[in-house]
Coordinates of C-alpha atoms in Angstrom, one line a residue:
M1 CA -139.2 -328.3 -64.9
R2 CA -139.2 -330.0 -61.8
T3 CA -137.6 -333.6 -61.5
F4 CA -139.0 -335.5 -58.6
P5 CA -135.8 -337.1 -56.3
Q6 CA -137.7 -340.1 -55.7
P7 CA -140.7 -341.9 -58.1
I8 CA -144.0 -340.1 -56.9
L9 CA -146.1 -343.5 -57.6
V10 CA -149.6 -343.3 -58.7
T11 CA -150.8 -345.1 -55.2
R12 CA -149.5 -346.1 -52.2
P13 CA -151.5 -348.4 -49.6
L14 CA -153.2 -346.4 -46.7
L15 CA -150.9 -348.2 -43.6
P16 CA -151.9 -347.4 -40.5
P17 CA -149.9 -347.5 -37.4
I18 CA -148.2 -350.6 -36.8
P19 CA -149.7 -350.2 -32.7
A20 CA -153.3 -350.3 -34.0
I21 CA -152.5 -353.7 -36.2
T22 CA -150.5 -355.3 -32.5
R23 CA -153.4 -355.0 -30.9
R24 CA -155.4 -357.1 -32.7
M25 CA -152.7 -359.1 -33.3
E26 CA -152.5 -360.0 -29.7
D27 CA -156.5 -360.3 -29.9
I28 CA -155.6 -362.8 -32.1
W29 CA -152.9 -364.9 -30.9
G30 CA -155.1 -365.1 -27.7
A31 CA -158.6 -366.6 -29.4
Q32 CA -156.5 -368.7 -31.1
W33 CA -158.5 -368.1 -34.4
L34 CA -157.3 -367.3 -37.9
T35 CA -160.0 -368.0 -39.8
N36 CA -163.4 -368.8 -40.1
M37 CA -165.1 -366.1 -39.6
G38 CA -164.0 -365.3 -36.2
K39 CA -164.0 -362.5 -33.8
Q40 CA -162.5 -359.7 -35.9
H41 CA -164.4 -360.9 -39.1
G42 CA -167.5 -360.3 -37.7
I43 CA -166.5 -356.0 -36.4
L44 CA -165.6 -355.7 -39.5
E45 CA -167.9 -356.7 -41.2
A46 CA -170.6 -355.2 -39.1
A47 CA -168.2 -351.8 -39.7
L48 CA -169.0 -351.8 -42.9
T49 CA -172.6 -352.5 -43.3
Q50 CA -172.5 -349.7 -41.4
H51 CA -169.9 -347.2 -43.7
L52 CA -171.3 -348.6 -46.9
R53 CA -175.6 -348.1 -45.7
V54 CA -176.1 -351.5 -47.4
P55 CA -178.3 -354.2 -45.5
H56 CA -176.4 -357.2 -46.4
L57 CA -172.5 -357.5 -46.8
S58 CA -170.3 -360.6 -46.8
L59 CA -167.2 -360.1 -46.8
L60 CA -165.0 -362.3 -48.8
C61 CA -160.9 -362.9 -49.5
N62 CA -160.1 -360.8 -52.4
G63 CA -162.5 -358.8 -55.1
T64 CA -162.1 -361.5 -58.0
I65 CA -163.7 -364.5 -55.9
A66 CA -166.6 -362.0 -54.8
L67 CA -167.0 -362.0 -58.9
L68 CA -167.1 -365.5 -59.4
V69 CA -169.2 -365.9 -55.9
A70 CA -171.7 -363.7 -57.2
G71 CA -171.3 -364.7 -60.5
K72 CA -172.6 -368.7 -58.9
V73 CA -175.5 -367.5 -56.5
L74 CA -176.8 -365.5 -59.5
D75 CA -176.5 -368.5 -61.8
M76 CA -174.6 -366.3 -64.4
Q77 CA -174.4 -368.5 -68.0
G78 CA -175.1 -367.7 -71.5
E79 CA -173.7 -364.5 -72.4
V80 CA -172.9 -361.4 -70.0
I81 CA -172.5 -357.8 -70.4
T82 CA -169.7 -356.1 -69.7
T83 CA -168.1 -353.2 -70.3
P84 CA -164.1 -353.5 -72.1
F85 CA -163.4 -350.4 -69.9
T86 CA -162.4 -352.3 -67.2
F87 CA -159.8 -354.5 -65.5
A88 CA -158.5 -358.2 -65.9
A89 CA -160.4 -359.3 -63.2
T90 CA -164.1 -358.9 -64.9
P91 CA -164.7 -360.4 -67.9
H92 CA -162.0 -363.1 -65.8
A93 CA -165.2 -363.4 -64.1
V94 CA -167.7 -364.1 -66.2
N95 CA -165.5 -366.8 -68.2
W96 CA -164.4 -368.5 -65.1
T97 CA -168.2 -369.0 -64.6
G98 CA -168.8 -370.5 -68.0
A99 CA -170.9 -368.0 -69.5
E100 CA -169.6 -365.8 -72.7
P101 CA -168.6 -362.1 -72.0
V102 CA -170.2 -359.6 -74.5
F103 CA -168.8 -356.2 -74.6
A104 CA -171.3 -352.8 -75.1
D105 CA -169.4 -349.7 -75.5
I106 CA -169.7 -346.9 -73.0
D107 CA -170.6 -343.5 -72.3
P108 CA -168.2 -340.2 -73.3
V109 CA -168.5 -338.9 -69.9
T110 CA -168.9 -341.3 -67.4
L111 CA -167.4 -344.1 -69.3
T112 CA -169.4 -346.7 -67.6
L113 CA -171.8 -349.0 -69.9
D114 CA -174.0 -346.5 -71.9
P115 CA -177.3 -348.3 -71.4
K116 CA -178.4 -347.7 -75.1
A117 CA -175.4 -349.7 -76.3
V118 CA -176.3 -352.6 -73.4
E119 CA -179.8 -352.8 -74.8
A120 CA -179.0 -353.0 -78.2
A121 CA -176.2 -356.1 -77.3
I122 CA -179.2 -358.1 -75.4
T123 CA -180.1 -361.2 -77.4
P124 CA -182.0 -364.4 -76.3
R125 CA -178.9 -365.6 -74.5
T126 CA -178.2 -362.9 -72.0
T127 CA -178.9 -363.5 -68.7
T128 CA -177.0 -360.8 -66.6
I129 CA -175.4 -357.3 -67.4
L130 CA -171.9 -357.3 -65.3
A131 CA -171.9 -352.9 -64.9
V132 CA -168.5 -351.4 -63.4
H133 CA -168.2 -348.2 -61.7
V134 CA -165.3 -347.0 -63.5
F135 CA -163.2 -344.3 -61.2
G136 CA -165.8 -343.8 -58.6
M137 CA -168.5 -342.6 -61.1
P138 CA -171.3 -344.2 -60.8
C139 CA -173.0 -346.2 -63.7
D140 CA -176.8 -344.7 -64.9
V141 CA -178.2 -347.2 -61.9
H142 CA -182.0 -346.5 -63.1
A143 CA -180.9 -347.2 -66.4
L144 CA -179.6 -350.6 -66.0
A145 CA -182.4 -351.1 -63.6
H146 CA -184.6 -350.6 -66.5
L147 CA -183.0 -352.6 -68.8
A148 CA -182.8 -355.2 -66.4
A149 CA -186.0 -355.9 -65.4
K150 CA -187.4 -355.3 -68.8
H151 CA -185.5 -358.0 -70.0
N152 CA -185.4 -360.0 -67.0
L153 CA -181.8 -360.0 -66.5
R154 CA -179.9 -359.9 -63.4
L155 CA -177.9 -357.0 -62.5
L156 CA -174.5 -357.0 -60.9
Y157 CA -172.1 -354.3 -60.7
D158 CA -167.9 -354.3 -59.8
G159 CA -167.9 -351.7 -57.5
A160 CA -163.7 -352.6 -57.1
H161 CA -163.6 -348.7 -57.2
A162 CA -166.8 -347.2 -55.5
F163 CA -166.3 -347.5 -51.8
G164 CA -167.7 -344.8 -49.8
L165 CA -169.8 -344.0 -53.3
E166 CA -172.9 -343.0 -52.8
V167 CA -175.4 -341.4 -55.5
E168 CA -178.5 -339.5 -54.3
H169 CA -177.7 -339.9 -50.9
T170 CA -178.2 -344.1 -51.3
G171 CA -175.0 -346.3 -50.6
I172 CA -174.1 -347.8 -54.1
G173 CA -174.3 -351.6 -53.2
N174 CA -178.1 -350.8 -52.8
F175 CA -178.2 -350.9 -56.8
G176 CA -178.4 -354.0 -58.7
D177 CA -179.3 -358.1 -57.2
I178 CA -175.2 -357.8 -55.8
T179 CA -172.5 -355.3 -55.6
A180 CA -169.2 -356.8 -55.9
Y181 CA -166.2 -354.7 -53.5
S182 CA -161.7 -355.0 -53.9
F183 CA -159.9 -354.2 -50.4
H184 CA -157.0 -355.0 -52.6
A185 CA -154.2 -352.9 -51.4
T186 CA -154.3 -350.4 -54.0
K187 CA -158.1 -349.7 -52.9
L188 CA -158.4 -346.1 -51.0
F189 CA -160.0 -348.8 -48.0
H190 CA -158.4 -352.2 -48.0
T191 CA -157.4 -355.1 -46.1
A192 CA -154.5 -356.2 -47.9
E193 CA -156.3 -358.6 -49.6
G194 CA -160.2 -358.7 -49.3
G195 CA -163.1 -358.3 -50.7
A196 CA -167.2 -358.0 -49.9
L197 CA -170.5 -358.5 -51.5
A198 CA -173.5 -356.3 -51.3
C199 CA -176.9 -357.3 -52.0
G200 CA -180.4 -356.0 -51.0
S201 CA -181.9 -360.0 -50.4
A202 CA -182.0 -361.4 -46.7
E203 CA -182.0 -364.9 -49.1
M204 CA -179.2 -364.0 -51.1
H205 CA -177.8 -363.4 -48.6
T206 CA -177.7 -366.3 -47.2
R207 CA -176.3 -368.2 -50.2
I208 CA -173.2 -365.9 -50.5
E209 CA -172.1 -367.0 -46.9
R210 CA -172.7 -371.1 -47.5
C211 CA -171.8 -370.3 -51.0
K212 CA -167.8 -368.9 -49.7
N213 CA -168.0 -371.5 -47.6
F214 CA -167.4 -374.5 -49.5
N215 CA -171.6 -374.6 -49.0
I216 CA -171.4 -376.5 -46.1
L217 CA -174.4 -376.9 -44.1
S218 CA -173.8 -378.2 -41.2
E219 CA -170.5 -380.8 -39.7
E220 CA -172.1 -383.4 -42.2
T221 CA -173.5 -381.8 -45.0
V222 CA -172.8 -379.7 -48.1
G223 CA -175.6 -378.5 -50.3
G224 CA -174.4 -378.0 -53.4
V225 CA -170.8 -376.2 -54.9
G226 CA -169.3 -374.0 -53.1
I227 CA -165.8 -372.3 -52.7
N228 CA -162.9 -371.0 -50.1
G229 CA -163.7 -367.2 -50.6
K230 CA -163.4 -366.3 -46.5
L231 CA -161.9 -363.6 -45.2
N232 CA -158.8 -364.6 -42.6
E233 CA -158.7 -362.7 -38.4
L234 CA -155.7 -361.0 -40.0
Q235 CA -156.7 -359.8 -43.4
A236 CA -160.0 -357.8 -41.2
A237 CA -157.7 -356.6 -38.5
V238 CA -155.9 -355.1 -40.8
G239 CA -159.1 -353.1 -42.4
L240 CA -160.4 -352.6 -39.4
A241 CA -156.9 -350.2 -38.1
V242 CA -157.3 -349.2 -41.8
L243 CA -161.5 -348.2 -41.3
E244 CA -160.1 -346.2 -37.9
I245 CA -158.3 -343.3 -40.5
M246 CA -160.4 -343.8 -43.3
D247 CA -162.0 -340.1 -42.3
D248 CA -158.6 -338.5 -42.6
E249 CA -157.1 -340.3 -45.6
R250 CA -160.2 -339.0 -47.5
E251 CA -160.2 -335.5 -46.6
R252 CA -156.6 -335.4 -48.3
R253 CA -157.8 -336.9 -51.1
A254 CA -160.4 -334.2 -51.1
R255 CA -158.2 -331.6 -51.3
I256 CA -155.4 -333.2 -53.7
A257 CA -158.6 -333.7 -56.2
A258 CA -159.4 -330.3 -55.3
I259 CA -155.9 -328.7 -56.7
Y260 CA -155.9 -330.9 -59.6
R261 CA -159.1 -329.4 -60.6
E262 CA -158.3 -326.1 -60.0
V263 CA -154.9 -326.4 -62.3
L264 CA -155.9 -328.7 -65.0
G265 CA -159.8 -327.4 -65.1
Q266 CA -159.1 -324.9 -67.6
V267 CA -155.7 -326.7 -69.8
P268 CA -157.1 -327.1 -73.6
G269 CA -156.7 -330.5 -74.2
V270 CA -157.2 -331.7 -71.1
T271 CA -160.6 -333.3 -69.1
V272 CA -160.3 -333.8 -65.7
Q273 CA -162.5 -336.4 -63.8
P274 CA -165.8 -334.6 -63.4
V275 CA -168.4 -334.7 -60.1
L276 CA -171.6 -336.6 -61.2
P277 CA -174.8 -334.4 -60.4
Q278 CA -176.4 -337.3 -58.6
V279 CA -172.8 -338.3 -56.2
T280 CA -173.8 -337.2 -53.1
R281 CA -170.6 -338.6 -51.5
E282 CA -167.2 -339.4 -53.8
S283 CA -165.7 -342.5 -53.5
L284 CA -162.1 -340.7 -53.9
Q285 CA -160.5 -343.7 -55.0
Y286 CA -158.4 -342.8 -58.1
F287 CA -158.4 -339.5 -60.3
S288 CA -158.2 -339.4 -63.7
I289 CA -157.6 -337.2 -66.7
R290 CA -158.2 -337.5 -70.1
I291 CA -155.4 -336.5 -73.2
H292 CA -157.3 -334.8 -76.2
E293 CA -153.9 -335.0 -78.7
Q294 CA -155.0 -332.2 -81.2
E295 CA -156.2 -329.8 -78.5
Y296 CA -153.5 -330.6 -76.2
G297 CA -150.6 -331.3 -78.5
L298 CA -149.3 -334.3 -76.7
S299 CA -150.7 -337.7 -76.8
R300 CA -151.5 -339.5 -73.9
N301 CA -148.7 -342.0 -74.5
A302 CA -146.4 -339.1 -75.2
L303 CA -147.3 -337.3 -72.2
H304 CA -146.8 -340.5 -70.0
A305 CA -143.6 -341.1 -71.1
E306 CA -142.2 -337.1 -70.6
L307 CA -143.8 -337.9 -66.4
K308 CA -141.8 -340.6 -66.4
K309 CA -139.0 -338.9 -67.2
H310 CA -139.2 -336.3 -64.7
N311 CA -140.4 -339.0 -61.7
V312 CA -144.1 -338.9 -61.9
L313 CA -145.6 -342.2 -62.7
T314 CA -148.8 -342.0 -64.0
R315 CA -150.6 -345.5 -65.3
K316 CA -152.6 -345.5 -68.8
Y317 CA -155.9 -347.0 -67.2
F318 CA -157.5 -348.7 -68.7
Y319 CA -155.0 -349.7 -71.3
P320 CA -155.8 -351.2 -73.7
L321 CA -159.1 -353.0 -73.6
C322 CA -160.2 -356.0 -72.4
S323 CA -161.4 -356.8 -75.2
T324 CA -158.1 -356.8 -77.1
F325 CA -156.8 -359.8 -74.7
E326 CA -155.7 -362.6 -76.9
C327 CA -158.2 -364.6 -74.8
Y328 CA -161.3 -361.9 -76.2
K329 CA -160.4 -360.3 -79.1
K330 CA -161.8 -363.2 -81.6
L331 CA -165.5 -362.5 -80.1
P332 CA -167.7 -360.6 -82.9
S333 CA -168.7 -358.1 -80.2
S334 CA -164.9 -357.1 -79.6
R335 CA -164.7 -355.6 -82.6
P336 CA -163.1 -351.5 -82.8
E337 CA -166.4 -350.7 -84.7
N338 CA -168.2 -352.1 -81.7
L339 CA -166.2 -350.1 -79.5
P340 CA -165.5 -346.5 -81.1
V341 CA -166.0 -344.8 -77.5
A342 CA -164.2 -347.1 -75.7
T343 CA -161.3 -347.9 -77.9
R344 CA -161.3 -343.6 -77.7
V345 CA -161.1 -343.1 -74.1
A346 CA -158.8 -346.1 -73.9
A347 CA -156.1 -343.7 -75.9
E348 CA -156.6 -340.7 -73.8
C349 CA -156.9 -341.6 -69.9
M350 CA -154.3 -341.6 -67.7
A351 CA -154.7 -342.2 -63.7
L352 CA -152.6 -339.4 -61.8
P353 CA -150.9 -340.0 -58.5
F354 CA -153.4 -340.0 -55.7
Y355 CA -152.9 -340.8 -52.1
G356 CA -153.5 -338.8 -49.2
A357 CA -149.8 -339.1 -48.3
L358 CA -149.0 -336.9 -51.4
P359 CA -147.9 -333.3 -50.3
D360 CA -150.4 -330.7 -51.6
E361 CA -147.3 -329.3 -53.3
D362 CA -146.2 -332.6 -55.0
A363 CA -149.8 -332.6 -56.4
T364 CA -149.9 -328.8 -57.4
T365 CA -146.2 -329.3 -59.2
I366 CA -147.4 -332.1 -60.6
A367 CA -150.6 -330.9 -62.5
S368 CA -148.2 -327.3 -63.1
M369 CA -146.1 -330.0 -65.1
I370 CA -149.0 -331.3 -67.0
R371 CA -150.1 -327.4 -67.8
D372 CA -146.6 -326.5 -68.9
M373 CA -145.5 -329.5 -70.7
P374 CA -143.5 -328.3 -73.4
R375 CA -145.7 -329.2 -76.9

């Protein structure tokens, strides 16, 4: 079995040509405007509003601050139902607002919050549902919207994995009260560090804009508690240069996904990330597989370790579950018996190397290694 001479990483940042960055830096230096919603910020915000097909978009300095600002403007308190199968930022954002995360189980196909589990977790103290579009697979947006309306709950989406995702030809940021995006360097679209909030309400958009800038209303007036969540001009310049090469990156990732699906689609014990029928535009953020130990002959952990020996670096994503963290494991909702699907999936799921610069032949080799691994 082939061993790659250099490590094949699970992801690599999409880096635009240096001249594309330099051109914008010269513009910034000429304007002598480095932050506080300058020219680059305005151009990027308008471009992303159009690209993501959302009514209103606010840029922020990172995805976690975006979640915190969303929680603040939604007055997130009491109990917030969320998923344990997510990055730490999701429940941490709940905790930072002073609310209590309540973990509910996930759907075994989409790996997103199971609406039935959400409804079972609702109590008189529940104020908000915080759902995550995992690996770019959308939540059941219609079922969650029904629950939120039925129980008078706010609905916030963590769309860190969902840049460009469309459901039924509708940008994912149109669902719920607010959708938070992450533009971290590991993401398909990035600003090195950054994030955004999309919403459908002009009034909500105004509140977000104020909150991310200390809630300053004028030179002499502060309207309430806010935070410094602004994206600076240097980050915006990077984002504009990245956006110029996004179409090519998406084409390359789609080709790699097709290779993985072709080689691994019929391997016993391997489940590849599905393309859901309601998805009319994929996010192409990650490519995950699940390893079913009895049928495949190796556990996910064993396969992860074997691939690493051959310089293929995969990621056990998301493992461990957030509900097992020291800060959350004592919550009643964190008990494993309350989260059987999430507990199982966390032991099976693995993200494969997935970025446009990965050569087709390397993607084929990686998939073939998984298919042919001695077991």
